[in-house]
Short mmCIF file of C-alpha atoms and ligand atoms in Angstrom, two decimals:
data_model
loop_
_atom_site.label_atom_id
_atom_site.label_comp_id
_atom_site.label_asym_id
_atom_site.label_seq_id
_atom_site.Cartn_x
_atom_site.Cartn_y
_atom_site.Cartn_z
CA UNK A 10 49.01 70.03 -158.16
CA UNK A 11 46.96 70.42 -161.35
CA UNK A 12 44.95 67.35 -162.06
CA UNK A 13 44.61 66.12 -165.59
CA UNK A 14 41.03 64.92 -165.75
CA UNK A 15 40.72 64.73 -169.52
CA UNK A 16 40.23 60.96 -169.19
CA UNK A 17 36.74 61.69 -167.87
CA UNK A 18 35.75 63.16 -171.24
CA UNK A 19 36.17 59.92 -173.14
CA UNK A 20 35.87 56.20 -172.78
CA UNK A 21 39.15 54.44 -172.13
CA UNK A 22 38.12 51.81 -174.67
CA UNK A 23 37.56 54.28 -177.50
CA UNK A 24 40.18 55.94 -179.65
CA UNK A 25 40.00 59.65 -180.51
CA UNK A 26 38.44 58.66 -183.83
CA UNK A 27 35.69 56.77 -182.00
CA UNK A 28 37.10 53.37 -183.00
CA UNK A 29 36.94 50.63 -180.40
CA UNK A 30 40.17 49.95 -178.50
CA UNK A 31 40.19 46.22 -177.80
CA UNK A 32 41.02 45.31 -174.20
CA UNK A 33 43.59 42.52 -173.88
CA UNK A 34 43.45 42.05 -170.12
CA UNK A 35 46.09 39.95 -168.43
CA UNK A 36 44.80 37.29 -166.05
CA UNK A 37 45.43 38.52 -162.50
CA UNK A 38 46.90 36.32 -159.77
CA UNK A 39 46.72 36.75 -156.03
CA UNK A 40 44.61 36.10 -152.94
CA UNK A 41 41.67 38.27 -154.02
CA UNK A 42 41.58 36.62 -157.43
CA UNK A 43 41.59 33.21 -155.76
CA UNK A 44 38.75 34.28 -153.49
CA UNK A 45 36.84 35.72 -156.43
CA UNK A 46 37.31 32.49 -158.37
CA UNK A 47 35.93 30.54 -155.41
CA UNK A 48 32.90 32.84 -155.13
CA UNK A 49 32.35 32.65 -158.89
CA UNK A 50 32.64 28.85 -158.83
CA UNK A 51 30.10 28.68 -156.02
CA UNK A 52 27.63 31.01 -157.76
CA UNK A 53 27.99 29.27 -161.11
CA UNK A 54 27.46 25.88 -159.46
CA UNK A 55 24.25 27.23 -157.89
CA UNK A 56 23.13 28.60 -161.26
CA UNK A 57 23.69 25.33 -163.13
CA UNK A 58 22.40 23.00 -160.40
CA UNK A 59 19.37 24.86 -159.05
CA UNK A 60 16.89 23.88 -161.81
CA UNK A 61 17.68 20.21 -161.07
CA UNK A 62 17.01 20.47 -157.33
CA UNK A 63 13.58 19.61 -155.94
CA UNK A 64 12.07 20.48 -152.58
CA UNK A 65 8.77 19.20 -151.14
CA UNK A 66 8.23 17.42 -154.46
CA UNK A 67 8.43 20.74 -156.31
CA UNK A 68 11.29 22.31 -158.31
CA UNK A 69 13.38 24.50 -156.02
CA UNK A 70 12.88 27.42 -158.43
CA UNK A 71 10.49 27.68 -161.37
CA UNK A 72 9.18 30.92 -162.83
CA UNK A 73 6.75 29.71 -165.45
CA UNK A 74 5.30 32.95 -166.76
CA UNK A 75 3.19 31.26 -169.49
CA UNK A 76 1.44 29.00 -166.98
CA UNK A 77 1.44 31.68 -164.27
CA UNK A 78 3.16 29.27 -161.92
CA UNK A 79 5.94 30.51 -159.68
CA UNK A 80 7.87 28.28 -157.32
CA UNK A 81 10.56 29.72 -155.09
CA UNK A 82 12.37 27.65 -152.45
CA UNK A 83 9.89 24.85 -153.23
CA UNK A 84 6.93 27.10 -152.28
CA UNK A 85 4.23 27.66 -154.88
CA UNK A 86 3.21 31.27 -155.48
CA UNK A 87 0.12 32.17 -157.48
CA UNK A 88 -0.91 35.37 -159.25
CA UNK A 89 -2.84 36.17 -156.01
CA UNK A 90 0.54 36.53 -154.29
CA UNK A 91 1.51 39.41 -156.54
CA UNK A 92 1.65 41.68 -153.50
CA UNK A 93 4.69 39.67 -152.40
CA UNK A 94 6.28 40.28 -155.76
CA UNK A 95 5.59 44.00 -155.28
CA UNK A 96 7.23 43.97 -151.85
CA UNK A 97 10.11 41.90 -153.23
CA UNK A 98 10.67 44.45 -155.98
CA UNK A 99 10.62 47.36 -153.55
CA UNK A 100 13.02 45.47 -151.26
CA UNK A 101 15.24 44.73 -154.22
CA UNK A 102 15.31 48.38 -155.31
CA UNK A 103 16.05 49.59 -151.77
CA UNK A 104 18.63 46.84 -151.44
CA UNK A 105 20.36 47.91 -154.65
CA UNK A 106 20.35 51.58 -153.68
CA UNK A 107 21.48 51.09 -150.07
CA UNK A 108 24.00 48.43 -150.97
CA UNK A 109 25.52 50.62 -153.67
CA UNK A 110 25.67 53.69 -151.43
CA UNK A 111 27.66 51.72 -148.86
CA UNK A 112 29.56 49.08 -150.81
CA UNK A 113 29.79 50.62 -154.28
CA UNK A 114 30.04 48.23 -157.22
CA UNK A 115 30.94 45.09 -155.28
CA UNK A 116 28.02 43.36 -156.98
CA UNK A 117 29.52 44.10 -160.43
CA UNK A 118 32.90 42.59 -159.74
CA UNK A 119 31.85 39.65 -157.60
CA UNK A 120 28.34 38.50 -158.42
CA UNK A 121 27.12 39.99 -161.70
CA UNK A 122 26.63 37.22 -164.31
CA UNK A 123 28.33 39.38 -166.95
CA UNK A 124 31.58 39.59 -164.94
CA UNK A 125 31.33 36.02 -163.65
CA UNK A 126 31.15 34.56 -167.13
CA UNK A 127 33.46 37.05 -168.83
CA UNK A 128 36.30 37.04 -166.32
CA UNK A 129 36.04 33.60 -164.75
CA UNK A 130 35.02 31.57 -167.77
CA UNK A 131 35.52 33.17 -171.17
CA UNK A 132 38.68 35.23 -170.58
CA UNK A 133 40.38 32.17 -169.13
CA UNK A 134 39.37 30.05 -172.11
CA UNK A 135 40.58 32.78 -174.43
CA UNK A 136 43.95 32.96 -172.68
CA UNK A 137 44.16 29.16 -172.76
CA UNK A 138 43.48 29.03 -176.53
CA UNK A 139 44.98 32.28 -177.85
CA UNK A 140 47.76 32.74 -175.30
CA UNK A 141 48.93 35.86 -173.43
CA UNK A 142 47.46 39.31 -174.17
CA UNK A 143 50.43 40.03 -176.48
CA UNK A 144 49.73 36.88 -178.47
CA UNK A 145 46.02 37.71 -178.56
CA UNK A 146 46.86 41.13 -179.97
CA UNK A 147 49.15 39.66 -182.61
CA UNK A 148 46.56 37.10 -183.62
CA UNK A 149 43.86 39.72 -183.88
CA UNK A 150 45.97 41.89 -186.14
CA UNK A 151 47.22 39.03 -188.30
CA UNK A 152 45.61 38.13 -191.63
CA UNK A 153 43.23 35.21 -191.99
CA UNK A 154 45.61 32.27 -192.26
CA UNK A 155 44.67 28.65 -191.58
CA UNK A 156 46.18 29.06 -188.10
CA UNK A 157 43.96 32.04 -187.28
CA UNK A 158 40.85 30.33 -188.67
CA UNK A 159 41.63 27.25 -186.60
CA UNK A 160 42.20 29.31 -183.44
CA UNK A 161 39.10 31.44 -183.89
CA UNK A 162 36.97 28.47 -184.90
CA UNK A 163 38.06 26.43 -181.90
CA UNK A 164 37.58 29.33 -179.48
CA UNK A 165 34.11 30.18 -180.71
CA UNK A 166 33.10 26.54 -180.76
CA UNK A 167 34.03 26.27 -177.07
CA UNK A 168 32.19 29.56 -176.40
CA UNK A 169 29.15 28.25 -178.28
CA UNK A 170 29.14 25.03 -176.29
CA UNK A 171 29.24 26.87 -172.94
CA UNK A 172 26.70 29.50 -174.01
CA UNK A 173 24.42 26.73 -175.30
CA UNK A 174 24.47 24.96 -171.93
CA UNK A 175 24.01 28.28 -170.14
CA UNK A 176 21.02 29.35 -172.25
CA UNK A 177 19.38 25.92 -171.77
CA UNK A 178 19.94 26.21 -168.01
CA UNK A 179 18.60 29.75 -167.97
CA UNK A 180 15.44 28.77 -169.86
CA UNK A 181 14.89 25.80 -167.56
CA UNK A 182 14.26 28.33 -164.77
CA UNK A 183 11.19 29.42 -166.76
CA UNK A 184 9.87 26.19 -168.27
CA UNK A 185 11.44 23.48 -166.12
CA UNK A 186 14.19 20.97 -166.90
CA UNK A 187 11.72 18.28 -167.99
CA UNK A 188 10.15 20.55 -170.60
CA UNK A 189 13.55 21.56 -171.96
CA UNK A 190 14.54 17.91 -172.34
CA UNK A 191 11.18 17.14 -173.92
CA UNK A 192 11.50 20.08 -176.36
CA UNK A 193 14.90 18.75 -177.48
CA UNK A 194 13.58 15.19 -177.78
CA UNK A 195 10.83 16.27 -180.21
CA UNK A 196 13.09 18.61 -182.15
CA UNK A 197 11.23 21.65 -180.74
CA UNK A 198 8.07 20.71 -182.62
CA UNK A 199 5.29 22.49 -180.74
CA UNK A 200 7.87 24.57 -178.86
CA UNK A 201 8.36 27.53 -181.22
CA UNK A 202 8.72 30.14 -178.46
CA UNK A 203 11.31 28.09 -176.56
CA UNK A 204 13.21 27.44 -179.80
CA UNK A 205 13.18 31.14 -180.62
CA UNK A 206 14.32 32.16 -177.13
CA UNK A 207 17.07 29.57 -177.23
CA UNK A 208 18.33 30.84 -180.58
CA UNK A 209 18.08 34.49 -179.52
CA UNK A 210 19.79 33.80 -176.17
CA UNK A 211 22.64 31.92 -177.84
CA UNK A 212 23.13 34.68 -180.39
CA UNK A 213 23.08 37.32 -177.65
CA UNK A 214 25.55 35.32 -175.53
CA UNK A 215 27.95 34.94 -178.46
CA UNK A 216 27.64 38.64 -179.27
CA UNK A 217 28.26 39.76 -175.67
CA UNK A 218 31.09 37.39 -174.73
CA UNK A 219 32.63 37.13 -178.17
CA UNK A 220 32.62 40.80 -179.08
CA UNK A 221 30.74 43.30 -176.89
CA UNK A 222 32.39 42.28 -173.58
CA UNK A 223 33.33 45.11 -171.18
CA UNK A 224 31.17 47.53 -173.21
CA UNK A 225 28.16 45.89 -171.54
CA UNK A 226 29.45 47.28 -168.20
CA UNK A 227 30.84 50.59 -169.37
CA UNK A 228 28.22 51.67 -171.92
CA UNK A 229 25.06 49.62 -171.61
CA UNK A 230 24.42 48.57 -168.02
CA UNK A 231 21.84 50.88 -166.33
CA UNK A 232 23.13 49.87 -162.90
CA UNK A 233 26.58 51.10 -163.91
CA UNK A 234 25.04 54.43 -165.00
CA UNK A 235 23.37 54.76 -161.59
CA UNK A 236 26.73 54.81 -159.85
CA UNK A 237 27.26 58.49 -160.54
CA UNK A 238 24.14 59.31 -158.52
CA UNK A 239 24.71 56.84 -155.68
CA UNK A 240 28.40 56.83 -154.93
CA UNK A 241 29.86 59.53 -152.68
CA UNK A 242 33.03 60.12 -150.67
CA UNK A 243 31.96 57.61 -148.02
CA UNK A 244 31.23 54.78 -150.45
CA UNK A 245 33.57 51.83 -150.49
CA UNK A 246 35.48 51.80 -153.78
CA UNK A 247 38.70 50.39 -155.20
CA UNK A 248 41.01 53.32 -154.73
CA UNK A 249 44.58 54.22 -155.53
CA UNK A 250 46.33 55.88 -152.61
CA UNK A 251 47.67 58.90 -154.48
CA UNK A 252 49.12 60.42 -151.29
CA UNK A 253 51.36 57.41 -151.00
CA UNK A 254 51.85 56.63 -154.67
CA UNK A 255 52.63 60.05 -156.17
CA UNK A 256 54.85 61.26 -157.68
CA UNK A 257 55.02 57.98 -159.52
CA UNK A 258 58.07 56.56 -161.27
CA UNK A 259 61.78 56.76 -160.63
CA UNK A 260 63.53 59.54 -158.75
CA UNK A 261 63.99 62.58 -160.96
CA UNK A 262 65.24 66.13 -160.23
CA UNK A 263 65.94 65.29 -156.59
CA UNK A 264 62.25 64.45 -156.19
CA UNK A 265 61.63 61.57 -153.81
CA UNK A 266 59.28 59.30 -155.72
CA UNK A 267 56.11 57.90 -154.28
CA UNK A 268 55.46 54.17 -153.94
CA UNK A 269 54.01 53.74 -157.45
CA UNK A 270 56.82 52.59 -159.73
CA UNK A 271 54.66 53.20 -162.80
CA UNK A 272 54.90 49.59 -163.95
CA UNK A 273 51.34 49.71 -165.36
CA UNK A 274 50.57 46.21 -164.09
CA UNK A 275 47.33 47.52 -162.61
CA UNK A 276 46.26 48.77 -166.04
CA UNK A 277 47.26 45.57 -167.82
CA UNK A 278 44.97 43.40 -165.71
CA UNK A 279 41.99 45.76 -165.79
CA UNK A 280 39.12 44.14 -167.74
CA UNK A 281 37.57 47.52 -168.51
CA UNK A 282 40.85 49.00 -169.68
CA UNK A 283 41.05 51.89 -167.21
CA UNK A 284 43.87 53.29 -165.12
CA UNK A 285 42.63 53.37 -161.53
CA UNK A 286 45.39 55.82 -160.66
CA UNK A 287 43.29 58.49 -162.39
CA UNK A 288 40.78 58.19 -159.55
CA UNK A 289 37.39 56.57 -159.07
CA UNK A 290 35.77 56.01 -162.43
CA UNK A 291 32.38 54.84 -163.61
CA UNK A 292 34.01 52.04 -165.60
CA UNK A 293 35.55 50.40 -162.52
CA UNK A 294 33.61 47.24 -161.73
CA UNK A 295 35.42 46.60 -158.41
CA UNK A 296 36.89 43.33 -159.65
CA UNK A 297 40.02 43.84 -157.48
CA UNK A 298 42.37 42.58 -160.23
CA UNK A 299 44.45 45.75 -159.90
CA UNK A 300 44.78 45.24 -156.12
CA UNK A 301 46.33 41.82 -156.61
CA UNK A 302 48.58 43.07 -159.42
CA UNK A 303 49.81 46.05 -157.40
CA UNK A 304 50.28 44.11 -154.16
CA UNK A 305 52.54 41.70 -156.03
CA UNK A 306 54.63 44.62 -157.26
CA UNK A 307 54.76 46.19 -153.79
CA UNK A 308 56.08 42.92 -152.40
CA UNK A 309 58.77 42.81 -155.08
CA UNK A 310 59.97 46.35 -154.28
CA UNK A 311 59.66 45.75 -150.51
CA UNK A 312 56.95 48.34 -149.94
CA UNK A 313 53.80 47.81 -147.90
CA UNK A 314 50.83 46.35 -149.75
CA UNK A 315 47.62 48.32 -150.23
CA UNK A 316 48.71 51.08 -152.60
CA UNK A 317 45.50 50.14 -154.40
CA UNK A 318 42.91 48.89 -151.95
CA UNK A 319 39.30 48.87 -150.84
CA UNK A 320 38.74 52.27 -149.26
CA UNK A 321 36.63 55.39 -149.48
CA UNK A 322 37.60 58.68 -151.11
CA UNK A 323 37.58 60.21 -147.63
CA UNK A 324 39.65 57.33 -146.25
CA UNK A 325 42.36 57.93 -148.84
CA UNK A 326 42.29 61.69 -148.29
CA UNK A 327 42.56 61.36 -144.50
CA UNK A 328 44.91 58.38 -144.61
CA UNK A 329 42.46 56.17 -142.75
CA UNK A 330 41.79 52.47 -143.08
CA UNK A 331 38.20 51.56 -143.92
CA UNK A 332 36.05 51.38 -140.79
CA UNK A 333 32.48 50.36 -140.17
CA UNK A 334 30.93 53.78 -139.78
CA UNK A 335 27.47 54.23 -138.17
CA UNK A 336 26.15 54.80 -141.71
CA UNK A 337 27.38 51.41 -142.90
CA UNK A 338 25.95 49.71 -139.80
CA UNK A 339 22.61 51.53 -140.14
CA UNK A 340 22.17 50.76 -143.83
CA UNK A 341 23.28 47.16 -143.39
CA UNK A 342 20.74 46.72 -140.55
CA UNK A 343 18.01 48.24 -142.73
CA UNK A 344 18.81 45.83 -145.51
CA UNK A 345 18.67 42.87 -143.15
CA UNK A 346 15.34 44.06 -141.74
CA UNK A 347 13.81 44.39 -145.19
CA UNK A 348 15.00 40.96 -146.22
CA UNK A 349 13.77 39.51 -142.92
CA UNK A 350 10.34 41.10 -143.46
CA UNK A 351 10.05 39.64 -146.95
CA UNK A 352 11.15 36.20 -145.75
CA UNK A 353 8.61 36.35 -142.90
CA UNK A 354 5.78 37.27 -145.29
CA UNK A 355 6.75 34.53 -147.73
CA UNK A 356 6.98 31.84 -145.07
CA UNK A 357 3.73 32.83 -143.35
CA UNK A 358 1.72 33.08 -146.52
CA UNK A 359 -1.79 31.62 -146.23
CA UNK A 360 -2.58 28.67 -148.51
CA UNK A 361 -6.17 29.91 -148.87
CA UNK A 362 -7.23 33.35 -149.94
CA UNK A 363 -10.82 34.33 -149.25
CA UNK A 364 -12.98 37.12 -150.60
CA UNK A 365 -16.50 37.54 -149.29
CA UNK A 366 -19.17 39.99 -150.35
CA UNK A 367 -22.83 40.38 -149.53
CA UNK A 368 -24.78 39.34 -152.62
CA UNK A 369 -25.71 42.50 -154.51
CA UNK A 370 -29.42 43.31 -154.59
CA UNK A 371 -30.24 41.40 -151.39
CA UNK A 372 -30.72 43.20 -148.10
CA UNK A 373 -32.01 40.75 -145.48
CA UNK A 374 -34.78 38.22 -145.10
CA UNK A 375 -36.93 37.55 -142.07
CA UNK A 376 -37.33 33.80 -141.59
CA UNK A 377 -40.51 32.10 -140.26
CA UNK A 378 -38.57 31.08 -137.12
CA UNK A 379 -37.90 34.77 -136.39
CA UNK A 380 -34.26 34.68 -137.46
CA UNK A 381 -32.75 37.15 -139.93
CA UNK A 382 -30.68 35.92 -142.86
CA UNK A 383 -28.22 37.53 -145.24
CA UNK A 384 -26.97 36.11 -148.51
CA UNK A 385 -23.22 36.16 -149.29
CA UNK A 386 -20.90 35.31 -152.17
CA UNK A 387 -17.67 33.69 -151.16
CA UNK A 388 -14.65 33.06 -153.39
CA UNK A 389 -11.77 30.93 -152.19
CA UNK A 390 -8.41 30.43 -153.88
CA UNK A 391 -6.50 27.28 -153.04
CA UNK A 392 -2.79 28.05 -153.38
CA UNK A 393 -1.67 24.56 -152.41
CA UNK A 394 -1.02 21.53 -154.60
CA UNK A 395 -3.80 19.42 -152.99
CA UNK A 396 -7.60 19.50 -153.16
CA UNK A 397 -8.99 20.83 -149.90
CA UNK A 398 -12.27 20.73 -148.00
CA UNK A 399 -13.06 23.71 -145.81
CA UNK A 400 -15.64 24.77 -143.28
CA UNK A 401 -16.97 28.21 -142.58
CA UNK A 402 -17.95 29.38 -139.11
CA UNK A 403 -18.84 32.69 -137.48
CA UNK A 404 -16.30 33.54 -134.80
CA UNK A 405 -17.76 36.49 -132.93
CA UNK A 406 -21.45 35.67 -132.85
CA UNK A 407 -23.68 32.63 -132.51
CA UNK A 408 -25.16 32.20 -135.97
CA UNK A 409 -25.61 29.51 -138.60
CA UNK A 410 -23.73 29.28 -141.89
CA UNK A 411 -25.77 27.40 -144.48
CA UNK A 412 -23.82 26.24 -147.53
CA UNK A 413 -25.31 24.05 -150.32
CA UNK A 414 -23.19 21.00 -149.30
CA UNK A 415 -22.35 22.18 -145.83
CA UNK A 416 -18.68 22.38 -146.82
CA UNK A 417 -16.49 24.12 -149.35
CA UNK A 418 -14.41 22.17 -151.85
CA UNK A 419 -11.53 23.81 -153.69
CA UNK A 420 -9.36 21.96 -156.17
CA UNK A 421 -5.57 22.30 -156.03
CA UNK A 422 -4.28 25.51 -157.55
CA UNK A 423 -7.74 26.80 -158.48
CA UNK A 424 -10.61 28.77 -157.04
CA UNK A 425 -14.25 28.06 -156.10
CA UNK A 426 -17.21 30.34 -155.68
CA UNK A 427 -20.16 29.63 -153.39
CA UNK A 428 -23.28 31.38 -152.24
CA UNK A 429 -24.27 30.89 -148.61
CA UNK A 430 -26.86 32.12 -146.12
CA UNK A 431 -25.97 33.30 -142.67
CA UNK A 432 -28.76 33.16 -140.04
CA UNK A 433 -28.85 35.21 -136.85
CA UNK A 434 -31.40 35.48 -134.06
CA UNK A 435 -32.88 38.99 -134.23
CA UNK A 436 -32.28 39.33 -130.47
CA UNK A 437 -28.56 39.35 -131.22
CA UNK A 438 -28.87 42.34 -133.49
CA UNK A 439 -28.52 45.76 -131.90
CA UNK A 440 -28.23 47.91 -134.97
CA UNK A 441 -28.99 47.95 -138.67
CA UNK A 442 -25.51 46.77 -139.54
CA UNK A 443 -23.38 44.36 -137.48
CA UNK A 444 -19.83 43.25 -137.99
CA UNK A 445 -19.40 39.51 -138.47
CA UNK A 446 -16.03 37.77 -138.32
CA UNK A 447 -15.93 34.50 -140.22
CA UNK A 448 -13.27 31.83 -139.91
CA UNK A 449 -12.19 29.33 -142.57
CA UNK A 450 -11.34 25.94 -141.03
CA UNK A 451 -9.35 23.09 -142.51
CA UNK A 452 -9.42 19.86 -140.51
CA UNK A 453 -10.82 21.89 -137.59
CA UNK A 454 -7.87 24.26 -137.72
CA UNK A 455 -8.52 27.93 -138.28
CA UNK A 456 -6.51 28.98 -141.34
CA UNK A 457 -8.01 32.33 -142.25
CA UNK A 458 -10.35 34.97 -140.88
CA UNK A 459 -12.20 37.78 -142.57
CA UNK A 460 -14.83 40.32 -141.58
CA UNK A 461 -17.96 41.50 -143.30
CA UNK A 462 -21.25 43.18 -142.40
CA UNK A 463 -24.64 41.69 -141.60
CA UNK A 464 -27.62 43.84 -142.43
CA UNK A 465 -30.81 43.63 -140.40
CA UNK A 466 -33.91 45.69 -139.69
CA UNK A 467 -33.30 49.17 -138.33
CA UNK A 468 -33.24 49.79 -134.55
CA UNK A 469 -36.87 50.85 -134.40
CA UNK A 470 -38.03 47.70 -136.13
CA UNK A 471 -35.83 45.57 -133.83
CA UNK A 472 -37.33 47.13 -130.67
CA UNK A 473 -40.85 46.77 -131.98
CA UNK A 474 -40.42 42.99 -132.27
S1 SF4 B 8 40.24 49.50 -161.87
FE1 SF4 B 8 40.80 47.65 -160.78
S2 SF4 B 8 38.94 47.02 -159.73
FE2 SF4 B 8 38.37 48.53 -161.27
S3 SF4 B 8 37.79 47.30 -163.02
FE3 SF4 B 8 39.93 47.83 -163.30
S4 SF4 B 8 41.06 46.14 -162.37
FE4 SF4 B 8 38.96 45.96 -161.69
S1 SF4 B 9 50.63 48.29 -160.23
FE1 SF4 B 9 50.94 49.59 -158.49
S2 SF4 B 9 53.05 50.28 -158.79
FE2 SF4 B 9 52.42 49.46 -160.74
S3 SF4 B 9 51.60 51.21 -161.81
FE3 SF4 B 9 49.89 50.28 -160.78
S4 SF4 B 9 49.77 51.43 -158.88
FE4 SF4 B 9 51.77 51.81 -159.70
#
């Protein structure tokens, strides 16, 4: 069979002339659509509610870049925790790559904000206001009558309202709900950046959901572009079973037709305007609308469901159902391990970060009582929300720490620097340089340890004493 793959040379949503072909997607119905609506409802509820939730007296999530204050799951992270951000980014990248290799574009169809809003919110509103795809097409092509102005005006007003709430919610992740309310209450006086971001976000939202739509997935999204490099024959995709479906259509020339009756329902519901029967395509966002549409048809013609289904290219070729291969299990385990590691690091983060250095220019001093002292600089960062008092003790040797006030005070969310002497009996020194392990104590509980060196006289001098 000679395959016609000319569809790969052009975008399904562009005409030969390069003009945009508007997609009038029909709303799908079926079990997967119901499930997807539930998932979308759940994720959207999380998105809108999260900035209002507090934990341990802190917002559940706040990423205040201007104030360098980051709160995740009610835990405060400071710029000193940047290493966690680094690990989180690496985990995220590995997660994206491994997840995509195994599960394809499931993220795009089921969790990406672009699809969530476009398919679950805006397309439904559009169908509610403008009617079926045929009516939408007619309205689009009609001239600007009062009826069209009213329809367009109403639709975009509803869009604007939803996008406005969404942009406010989104910004509250970065400045906090209280600040957003305050900015509104003072008419954004003194809040020029927030006002600008709000305006820009609203404009962008209207542009994307009002006009750009599926082009964001098919032309712009870098993750979508990555698919070509990550997806292979073992990746889970939405696939048309061509062995079962072809030749499509009614019986002709004594040919026994395949299961596809060429009704084009799968194409009509596709939000990116593609025909999945052409094979796996970069534009497919795995939304499963075509599965529901085709299953409904299969039921009507009394054929088994699953002509379009979740499968792999290999699975379709070898007529196999999707199975959990060792590769899927291995990658999934790796992902879980990485996430577990990050969670462990985040939960076991120390509230105090200590840096200690021997004061430059000072070697050691011999005290009148025969002890040797070294001078150190210590810097402590308090990552908690309360002022703390700390003590410093040597853990591996019997020596004396002498601080100006005997203790260390660090205000909430800030750092303190101290200079302290450490005294050791010379009899305890066996070489020019000894390793000292210090412990930082809060309420007599050891919360951090660190090591440094103690410099004394050289061996010859020690023995002479
Ligand atoms: S081909 Fe099917 S799964 Fe892919 S985007 Fe279109 S309707 Fe969604
Ligand atoms: S919905 Fe199913 S039967 Fe109809 S054209 Fe698509 S694949 Fe063929």
